[in-house]
mmCIF file of C-alpha atoms in Angstrom:
data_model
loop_
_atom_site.group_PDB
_atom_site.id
_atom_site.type_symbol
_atom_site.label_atom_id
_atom_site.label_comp_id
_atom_site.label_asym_id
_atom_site.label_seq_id
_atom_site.Cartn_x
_atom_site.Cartn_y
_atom_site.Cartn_z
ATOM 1 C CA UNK A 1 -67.647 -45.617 -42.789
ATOM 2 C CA UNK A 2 -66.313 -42.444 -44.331
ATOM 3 C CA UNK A 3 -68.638 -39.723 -46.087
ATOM 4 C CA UNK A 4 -71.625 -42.149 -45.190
ATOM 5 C CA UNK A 5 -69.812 -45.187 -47.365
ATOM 6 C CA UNK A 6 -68.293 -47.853 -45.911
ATOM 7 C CA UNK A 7 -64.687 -48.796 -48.172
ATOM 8 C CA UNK A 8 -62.579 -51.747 -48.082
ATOM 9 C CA UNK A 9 -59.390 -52.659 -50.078
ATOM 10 C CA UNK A 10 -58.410 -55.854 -51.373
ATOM 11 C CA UNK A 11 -55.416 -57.487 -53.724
ATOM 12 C CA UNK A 12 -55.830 -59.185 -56.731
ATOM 13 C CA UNK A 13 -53.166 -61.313 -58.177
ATOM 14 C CA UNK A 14 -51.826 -62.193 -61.500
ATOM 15 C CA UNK A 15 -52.132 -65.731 -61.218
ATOM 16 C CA UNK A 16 -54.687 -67.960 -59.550
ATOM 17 C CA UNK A 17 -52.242 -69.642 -57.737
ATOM 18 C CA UNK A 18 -51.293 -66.929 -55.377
ATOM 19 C CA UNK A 19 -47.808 -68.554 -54.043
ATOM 20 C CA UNK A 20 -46.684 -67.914 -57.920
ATOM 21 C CA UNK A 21 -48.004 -64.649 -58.497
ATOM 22 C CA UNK A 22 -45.358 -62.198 -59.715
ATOM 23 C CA UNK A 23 -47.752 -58.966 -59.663
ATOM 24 C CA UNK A 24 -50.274 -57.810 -57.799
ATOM 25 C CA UNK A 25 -52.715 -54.595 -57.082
ATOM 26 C CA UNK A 26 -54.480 -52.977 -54.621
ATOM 27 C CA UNK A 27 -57.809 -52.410 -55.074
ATOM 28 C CA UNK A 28 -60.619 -49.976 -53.137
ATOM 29 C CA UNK A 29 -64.416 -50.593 -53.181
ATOM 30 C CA UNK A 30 -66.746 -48.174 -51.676
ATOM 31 C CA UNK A 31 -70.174 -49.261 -51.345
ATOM 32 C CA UNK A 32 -73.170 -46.946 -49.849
ATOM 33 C CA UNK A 33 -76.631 -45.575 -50.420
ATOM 34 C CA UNK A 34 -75.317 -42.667 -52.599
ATOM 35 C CA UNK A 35 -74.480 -43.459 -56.041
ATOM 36 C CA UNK A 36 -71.866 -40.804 -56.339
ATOM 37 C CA UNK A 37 -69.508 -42.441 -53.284
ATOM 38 C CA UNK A 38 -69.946 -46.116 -55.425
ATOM 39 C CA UNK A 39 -66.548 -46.848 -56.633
ATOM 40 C CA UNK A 40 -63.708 -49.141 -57.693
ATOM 41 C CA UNK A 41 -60.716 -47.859 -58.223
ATOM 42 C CA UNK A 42 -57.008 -49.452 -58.173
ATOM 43 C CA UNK A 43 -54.663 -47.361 -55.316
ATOM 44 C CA UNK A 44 -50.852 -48.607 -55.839
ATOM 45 C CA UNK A 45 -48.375 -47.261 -57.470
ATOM 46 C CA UNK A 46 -48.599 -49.798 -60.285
ATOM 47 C CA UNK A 47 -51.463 -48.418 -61.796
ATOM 48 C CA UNK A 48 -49.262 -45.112 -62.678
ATOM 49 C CA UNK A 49 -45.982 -46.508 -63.500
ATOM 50 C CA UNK A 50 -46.675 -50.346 -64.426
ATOM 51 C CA UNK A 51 -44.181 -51.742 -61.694
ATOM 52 C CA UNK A 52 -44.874 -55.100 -61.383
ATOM 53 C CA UNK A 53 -44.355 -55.929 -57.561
ATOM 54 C CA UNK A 54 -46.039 -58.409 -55.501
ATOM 55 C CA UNK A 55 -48.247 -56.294 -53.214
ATOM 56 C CA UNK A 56 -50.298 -57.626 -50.189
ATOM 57 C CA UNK A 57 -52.146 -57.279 -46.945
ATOM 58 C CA UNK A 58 -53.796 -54.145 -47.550
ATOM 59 C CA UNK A 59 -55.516 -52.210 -44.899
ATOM 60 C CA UNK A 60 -58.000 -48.958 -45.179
ATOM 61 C CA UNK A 61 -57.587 -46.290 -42.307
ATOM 62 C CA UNK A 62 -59.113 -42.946 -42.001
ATOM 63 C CA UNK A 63 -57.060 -39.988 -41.883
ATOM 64 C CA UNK A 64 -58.251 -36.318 -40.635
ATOM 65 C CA UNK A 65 -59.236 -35.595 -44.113
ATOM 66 C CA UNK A 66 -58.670 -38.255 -46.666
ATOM 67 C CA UNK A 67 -58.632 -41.891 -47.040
ATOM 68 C CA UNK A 68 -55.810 -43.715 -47.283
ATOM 69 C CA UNK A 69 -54.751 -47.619 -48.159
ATOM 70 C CA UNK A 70 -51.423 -49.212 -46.525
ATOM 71 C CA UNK A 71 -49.968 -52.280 -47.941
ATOM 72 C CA UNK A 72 -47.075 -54.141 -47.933
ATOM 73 C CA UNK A 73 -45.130 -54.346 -51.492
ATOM 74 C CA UNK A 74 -42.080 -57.067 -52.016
ATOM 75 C CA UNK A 75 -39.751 -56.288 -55.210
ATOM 76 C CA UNK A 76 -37.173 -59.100 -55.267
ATOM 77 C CA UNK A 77 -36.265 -59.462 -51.304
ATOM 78 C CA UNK A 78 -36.934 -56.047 -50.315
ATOM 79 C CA UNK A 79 -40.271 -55.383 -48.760
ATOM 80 C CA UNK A 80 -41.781 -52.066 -47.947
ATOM 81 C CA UNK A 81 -44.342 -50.738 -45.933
ATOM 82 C CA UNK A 82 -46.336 -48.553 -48.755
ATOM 83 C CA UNK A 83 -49.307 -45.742 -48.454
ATOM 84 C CA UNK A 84 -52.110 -45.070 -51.119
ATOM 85 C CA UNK A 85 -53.462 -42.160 -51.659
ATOM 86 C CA UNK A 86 -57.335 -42.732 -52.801
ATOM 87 C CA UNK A 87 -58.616 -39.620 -53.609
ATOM 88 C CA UNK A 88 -61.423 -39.934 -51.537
ATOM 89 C CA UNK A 89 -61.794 -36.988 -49.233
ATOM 90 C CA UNK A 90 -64.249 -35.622 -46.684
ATOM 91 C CA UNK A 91 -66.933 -33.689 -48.263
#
């Protein structure tokens, strides 16, 4: 956990049939006993700009002060290695 809340991330895809998907997003959940660290919030760069990209395999780490979301993101054949800021800090 991280501010006593535990977070994970997830993708959600465009299409139900995942092998067909052009877009994707990353998505954070924090769940806890304090209403104020309850959240859901999409994390990629997508939900700025609009990019459609097909992002996957996210994973939530702790940093010294902030939590973060890495995920990999595929626009035609190139793939990247991609971090998310969350917003969610110590406090």
């Amino acid at each position: 956990g991280f501010n006593g809340t535990s977070y994970f991330s997830l993708v959600a895809y465009n299409n139900n049939n995942t092998a067909l998907a052009t877009d994707s997003a990353i998505w954070v959940f924090g769940l806890g006993t304090d209403p104020n660290n309850r959240l859901v919030r999409r994390v990629d760069e997508g939900a700025v700009t609009g990019e459609m990209a097909r992002r996957s395999e996210p994973e939530t780490q702790i940093g010294t002060n902030e939590l973060f979301v890495y995920y990999n993101k595929k626009t035609g054949n190139i793939p990247q290695l991609r971090r998310a800021r969350t917003a969610i800090v110590k406090g």
